[in-house]
Every structure is written in C-alpha cells, then in structure tokens.
C-alpha cells in the first residue's frame, strides 16, 4: 500500500527550504495514519482545533478521537506548505489509501508555541466537478487536466 503521506514533485515556491518549528510531515503522517499517540506528541495540552465549515471546535483530545474514529484508511499529498514562523499553513489533498472513493482538500492554519501546536483552524472541502451553473458559463479551466491526474480518473 501507499504510505499515508506522499510528496508531490516540488514546484518553485511551494515548499519551505528552511527548518520549521514543527515536523509538519510527521504531524500529517500521524493524522492520516490515525495514530493517536503520534498525534498527541504534536499538541500542547490546552490546544484547540476549529473546523469553521461545520461550526465545530475541539480540544486536542477530542480532535484526536474524531480523527482516529473517522471511517476508512487515508493517504494524502501536500500541495503547498507555507512556514510563517509561529504559523504553518498547509494545503493537502486527502484520498482513500488504495484509491477509489471520495477525496478532499484541507487547508490548515497551524499556530505554534515552543514547537508545539496550540491551535489549528482547518477548512475541508469535497473534491468534485464545478456546479452545473458554473460549467454553463464556460469560464475557467481545469487546474490539472483529468488525463494527467490518476487519482481523478486520468
């Protein structure tokens, strides 16, 4: 099987070159592997995780439980990482390990203190086709042509 985290080929300006305060790859590997003990190592005890899309706020322990009880086995790949010192922003594509099924994009604003996470504001969206009303306008284009993305049927 595919590891939980897979790196995409680097594009100029998409990935930081210095040393970050937190091992962001290790964090997302623990999240996607649904490894509660591994996740716990990244959080301060009073950390909070907010999901504005669904109007939810979790303690670190609640977030770990929600994440680890989510059905399925997951993999992901970074599309972008921005290291802004005390905040790391990640854009990640998440999909079922082994392929098939739904995929998502998550953008996370991860706030740090002393190398540990004290808050996360995370936005999730379902991958899919644009709505019919927008397709009817014949504006825009695909970011990645379907034939070039094996995860999206290409």
PDB file of C-alpha atoms in Angstrom:
ATOM      1  CA  UNK A   1       0.000   0.000   0.000  1.00  0.00           C
ATOM      2  CA  UNK A   2       0.780   3.642  -0.352  1.00  0.00           C
ATOM      3  CA  UNK A   3       2.217   5.417   2.695  1.00  0.00           C
ATOM      4  CA  UNK A   4      -0.141   7.870   4.418  1.00  0.00           C
ATOM      5  CA  UNK A   5       1.814  10.863   3.138  1.00  0.00           C
ATOM      6  CA  UNK A   6       3.136  11.088  -0.401  1.00  0.00           C
ATOM      7  CA  UNK A   7       5.221  14.007  -1.578  1.00  0.00           C
ATOM      8  CA  UNK A   8       4.319  15.730  -4.818  1.00  0.00           C
ATOM      9  CA  UNK A   9       7.097  16.876  -7.106  1.00  0.00           C
ATOM     10  CA  UNK A  10       8.309  20.204  -5.765  1.00  0.00           C
ATOM     11  CA  UNK A  11       7.353  23.338  -7.660  1.00  0.00           C
ATOM     12  CA  UNK A  12       9.227  26.577  -7.106  1.00  0.00           C
ATOM     13  CA  UNK A  13       7.923  28.470  -4.102  1.00  0.00           C
ATOM     14  CA  UNK A  14       5.540  25.724  -2.933  1.00  0.00           C
ATOM     15  CA  UNK A  15       7.612  24.218  -0.118  1.00  0.00           C
ATOM     16  CA  UNK A  16       9.793  25.870   2.538  1.00  0.00           C
ATOM     17  CA  UNK A  17      13.525  25.305   2.372  1.00  0.00           C
ATOM     18  CA  UNK A  18      14.477  26.076   5.993  1.00  0.00           C
ATOM     19  CA  UNK A  19      13.881  24.243   9.257  1.00  0.00           C
ATOM     20  CA  UNK A  20      10.337  24.630  10.602  1.00  0.00           C
ATOM     21  CA  UNK A  21       9.392  24.756  14.294  1.00  0.00           C
ATOM     22  CA  UNK A  22       7.355  21.568  13.867  1.00  0.00           C
ATOM     23  CA  UNK A  23       7.794  18.411  11.787  1.00  0.00           C
ATOM     24  CA  UNK A  24       4.786  19.091   9.571  1.00  0.00           C
ATOM     25  CA  UNK A  25       5.320  15.911   7.560  1.00  0.00           C
ATOM     26  CA  UNK A  26       5.383  13.871  10.773  1.00  0.00           C
ATOM     27  CA  UNK A  27       2.244  15.601  12.028  1.00  0.00           C
ATOM     28  CA  UNK A  28       0.259  14.877   8.860  1.00  0.00           C
ATOM     29  CA  UNK A  29       1.625  11.344   8.717  1.00  0.00           C
ATOM     30  CA  UNK A  30       0.235  10.737  12.230  1.00  0.00           C
ATOM     31  CA  UNK A  31      -3.109  12.372  11.304  1.00  0.00           C
ATOM     32  CA  UNK A  32      -3.543  10.354   8.090  1.00  0.00           C
ATOM     33  CA  UNK A  33      -2.403   7.135   9.804  1.00  0.00           C
ATOM     34  CA  UNK A  34      -4.938   7.818  12.570  1.00  0.00           C
ATOM     35  CA  UNK A  35      -2.118   7.344  15.087  1.00  0.00           C
ATOM     36  CA  UNK A  36      -3.451   8.813  18.336  1.00  0.00           C
ATOM     37  CA  UNK A  37      -0.177   8.548  20.270  1.00  0.00           C
ATOM     38  CA  UNK A  38       1.750  10.059  17.378  1.00  0.00           C
ATOM     39  CA  UNK A  39      -0.725  12.935  17.041  1.00  0.00           C
ATOM     40  CA  UNK A  40      -0.677  13.654  20.779  1.00  0.00           C
ATOM     41  CA  UNK A  41       3.080  14.411  20.644  1.00  0.00           C
ATOM     42  CA  UNK A  42       2.451  17.472  18.444  1.00  0.00           C
ATOM     43  CA  UNK A  43      -0.136  19.247  20.636  1.00  0.00           C
ATOM     44  CA  UNK A  44       0.085  21.387  23.741  1.00  0.00           C
ATOM     45  CA  UNK A  45      -2.331  20.065  26.409  1.00  0.00           C
ATOM     46  CA  UNK A  46      -4.741  23.009  26.057  1.00  0.00           C
ATOM     47  CA  UNK A  47      -4.674  23.153  22.237  1.00  0.00           C
ATOM     48  CA  UNK A  48      -7.856  23.675  20.223  1.00  0.00           C
ATOM     49  CA  UNK A  49      -8.808  22.636  16.690  1.00  0.00           C
ATOM     50  CA  UNK A  50     -11.524  24.551  14.848  1.00  0.00           C
ATOM     51  CA  UNK A  51     -13.461  23.376  11.791  1.00  0.00           C
ATOM     52  CA  UNK A  52     -15.341  26.516  10.659  1.00  0.00           C
ATOM     53  CA  UNK A  53     -17.047  24.660   7.763  1.00  0.00           C
ATOM     54  CA  UNK A  54     -19.094  22.662  10.265  1.00  0.00           C
ATOM     55  CA  UNK A  55     -19.005  25.176  13.157  1.00  0.00           C
ATOM     56  CA  UNK A  56     -17.083  22.812  15.467  1.00  0.00           C
ATOM     57  CA  UNK A  57     -14.320  23.383  18.000  1.00  0.00           C
ATOM     58  CA  UNK A  58     -12.422  20.533  19.644  1.00  0.00           C
ATOM     59  CA  UNK A  59      -9.889  20.149  22.422  1.00  0.00           C
ATOM     60  CA  UNK A  60      -6.758  18.357  21.232  1.00  0.00           C
ATOM     61  CA  UNK A  61      -8.019  15.098  22.777  1.00  0.00           C
ATOM     62  CA  UNK A  62     -11.439  15.446  21.137  1.00  0.00           C
ATOM     63  CA  UNK A  63      -9.812  16.174  17.771  1.00  0.00           C
ATOM     64  CA  UNK A  64      -7.574  13.125  18.085  1.00  0.00           C
ATOM     65  CA  UNK A  65     -10.594  10.950  18.882  1.00  0.00           C
ATOM     66  CA  UNK A  66     -12.669  12.369  15.992  1.00  0.00           C
ATOM     67  CA  UNK A  67      -9.763  11.890  13.595  1.00  0.00           C
ATOM     68  CA  UNK A  68      -8.964   8.346  14.715  1.00  0.00           C
ATOM     69  CA  UNK A  69     -12.614   7.235  14.608  1.00  0.00           C
ATOM     70  CA  UNK A  70     -13.215   8.639  11.119  1.00  0.00           C
ATOM     71  CA  UNK A  71     -14.007   5.649   8.857  1.00  0.00           C
ATOM     72  CA  UNK A  72     -11.519   4.395   6.295  1.00  0.00           C
ATOM     73  CA  UNK A  73      -7.770   4.438   5.694  1.00  0.00           C
ATOM     74  CA  UNK A  74      -6.330   7.649   4.279  1.00  0.00           C
ATOM     75  CA  UNK A  75      -3.381   8.969   2.319  1.00  0.00           C
ATOM     76  CA  UNK A  76      -2.504  12.476   1.299  1.00  0.00           C
ATOM     77  CA  UNK A  77      -0.146  14.715  -0.565  1.00  0.00           C
ATOM     78  CA  UNK A  78       0.942  18.245   0.131  1.00  0.00           C
ATOM     79  CA  UNK A  79       0.069  20.817  -2.467  1.00  0.00           C
ATOM     80  CA  UNK A  80       1.555  23.704  -0.541  1.00  0.00           C
ATOM     81  CA  UNK A  81       3.309  24.473   2.737  1.00  0.00           C
ATOM     82  CA  UNK A  82       3.925  27.992   3.996  1.00  0.00           C
ATOM     83  CA  UNK A  83       6.163  28.468   7.019  1.00  0.00           C
ATOM     84  CA  UNK A  84       5.340  31.839   8.554  1.00  0.00           C
ATOM     85  CA  UNK A  85       7.257  31.332  11.798  1.00  0.00           C
ATOM     86  CA  UNK A  86       4.654  30.763  14.510  1.00  0.00           C
ATOM     87  CA  UNK A  87       2.079  29.675  11.908  1.00  0.00           C
ATOM     88  CA  UNK A  88       2.421  26.905   9.339  1.00  0.00           C
ATOM     89  CA  UNK A  89      -0.156  26.784   6.560  1.00  0.00           C
ATOM     90  CA  UNK A  90      -0.684  23.538   4.695  1.00  0.00           C
ATOM     91  CA  UNK A  91      -2.821  22.682   1.697  1.00  0.00           C
ATOM     92  CA  UNK A  92      -3.246  18.935   1.479  1.00  0.00           C
ATOM     93  CA  UNK A  93      -5.149  16.611  -0.819  1.00  0.00           C
ATOM     94  CA  UNK A  94      -6.576  13.648   1.139  1.00  0.00           C
ATOM     95  CA  UNK A  95      -7.825  10.461  -0.518  1.00  0.00           C
ATOM     96  CA  UNK A  96      -8.536   6.824   0.391  1.00  0.00           C
ATOM     97  CA  UNK A  97      -5.486   4.617   0.695  1.00  0.00           C
ATOM     98  CA  UNK A  98      -5.562   2.303  -2.277  1.00  0.00           C
ATOM     99  CA  UNK A  99      -7.626   4.708  -4.402  1.00  0.00           C
ATOM    100  CA  UNK A 100     -11.339   4.932  -5.122  1.00  0.00           C
ATOM    101  CA  UNK A 101     -13.878   6.747  -3.008  1.00  0.00           C
ATOM    102  CA  UNK A 102     -14.136  10.433  -2.176  1.00  0.00           C
ATOM    103  CA  UNK A 103     -11.195  12.818  -1.973  1.00  0.00           C
ATOM    104  CA  UNK A 104     -10.901  16.138  -0.188  1.00  0.00           C
ATOM    105  CA  UNK A 105      -8.712  19.192   0.158  1.00  0.00           C
ATOM    106  CA  UNK A 106      -7.798  20.543   3.577  1.00  0.00           C
ATOM    107  CA  UNK A 107      -6.225  23.913   4.278  1.00  0.00           C
ATOM    108  CA  UNK A 108      -4.860  24.198   7.798  1.00  0.00           C
ATOM    109  CA  UNK A 109      -3.565  27.215   9.703  1.00  0.00           C
ATOM    110  CA  UNK A 110      -1.440  25.618  12.413  1.00  0.00           C
ATOM    111  CA  UNK A 111      -0.369  28.001  15.205  1.00  0.00           C
ATOM    112  CA  UNK A 112       2.687  27.047  17.234  1.00  0.00           C
ATOM    113  CA  UNK A 113       4.199  27.851  20.597  1.00  0.00           C
ATOM    114  CA  UNK A 114       7.551  26.382  21.585  1.00  0.00           C
ATOM    115  CA  UNK A 115       7.448  23.935  18.677  1.00  0.00           C
ATOM    116  CA  UNK A 116       4.042  22.519  19.664  1.00  0.00           C
ATOM    117  CA  UNK A 117       0.583  23.119  18.215  1.00  0.00           C
ATOM    118  CA  UNK A 118      -1.679  25.346  20.314  1.00  0.00           C
ATOM    119  CA  UNK A 119      -4.394  25.913  17.694  1.00  0.00           C
ATOM    120  CA  UNK A 120      -5.493  24.749  14.262  1.00  0.00           C
ATOM    121  CA  UNK A 121      -8.095  26.377  12.038  1.00  0.00           C
ATOM    122  CA  UNK A 122      -8.855  23.801   9.359  1.00  0.00           C
ATOM    123  CA  UNK A 123     -11.045  24.097   6.278  1.00  0.00           C
ATOM    124  CA  UNK A 124     -12.178  20.942   4.433  1.00  0.00           C
ATOM    125  CA  UNK A 125     -13.795  20.754   1.023  1.00  0.00           C
ATOM    126  CA  UNK A 126     -15.015  17.852  -1.101  1.00  0.00           C
ATOM    127  CA  UNK A 127     -13.292  17.335  -4.448  1.00  0.00           C
ATOM    128  CA  UNK A 128     -15.611  17.181  -7.422  1.00  0.00           C
ATOM    129  CA  UNK A 129     -16.910  18.848 -10.529  1.00  0.00           C
ATOM    130  CA  UNK A 130     -17.928  22.502 -10.603  1.00  0.00           C
ATOM    131  CA  UNK A 131     -21.670  23.047 -10.258  1.00  0.00           C
ATOM    132  CA  UNK A 132     -23.703  22.986 -13.455  1.00  0.00           C
ATOM    133  CA  UNK A 133     -24.467  26.721 -13.366  1.00  0.00           C
ATOM    134  CA  UNK A 134     -20.726  27.490 -13.440  1.00  0.00           C
ATOM    135  CA  UNK A 135     -19.952  24.932 -16.143  1.00  0.00           C
ATOM    136  CA  UNK A 136     -22.696  26.540 -18.272  1.00  0.00           C
ATOM    137  CA  UNK A 137     -20.734  29.820 -18.214  1.00  0.00           C
ATOM    138  CA  UNK A 138     -17.794  28.098 -19.991  1.00  0.00           C
ATOM    139  CA  UNK A 139     -15.312  30.102 -17.931  1.00  0.00           C
ATOM    140  CA  UNK A 140     -12.050  28.935 -16.398  1.00  0.00           C
ATOM    141  CA  UNK A 141     -10.201  25.684 -16.973  1.00  0.00           C
ATOM    142  CA  UNK A 142      -9.131  22.596 -15.038  1.00  0.00           C
ATOM    143  CA  UNK A 143      -6.179  23.061 -12.706  1.00  0.00           C
ATOM    144  CA  UNK A 144      -4.914  19.612 -13.670  1.00  0.00           C
ATOM    145  CA  UNK A 145      -6.358  18.037 -16.825  1.00  0.00           C
ATOM    146  CA  UNK A 146      -8.211  14.830 -15.892  1.00  0.00           C
ATOM    147  CA  UNK A 147      -5.965  12.718 -18.119  1.00  0.00           C
ATOM    148  CA  UNK A 148      -2.906  13.820 -16.135  1.00  0.00           C
ATOM    149  CA  UNK A 149      -4.209  13.018 -12.650  1.00  0.00           C
ATOM    150  CA  UNK A 150      -4.548   9.272 -11.946  1.00  0.00           C
ATOM    151  CA  UNK A 151      -6.390   9.944  -8.668  1.00  0.00           C
ATOM    152  CA  UNK A 152      -9.175  11.698 -10.615  1.00  0.00           C
ATOM    153  CA  UNK A 153      -9.726   9.107 -13.285  1.00  0.00           C
ATOM    154  CA  UNK A 154      -6.936  10.041 -15.696  1.00  0.00           C
TER     155      UNK A 154
END
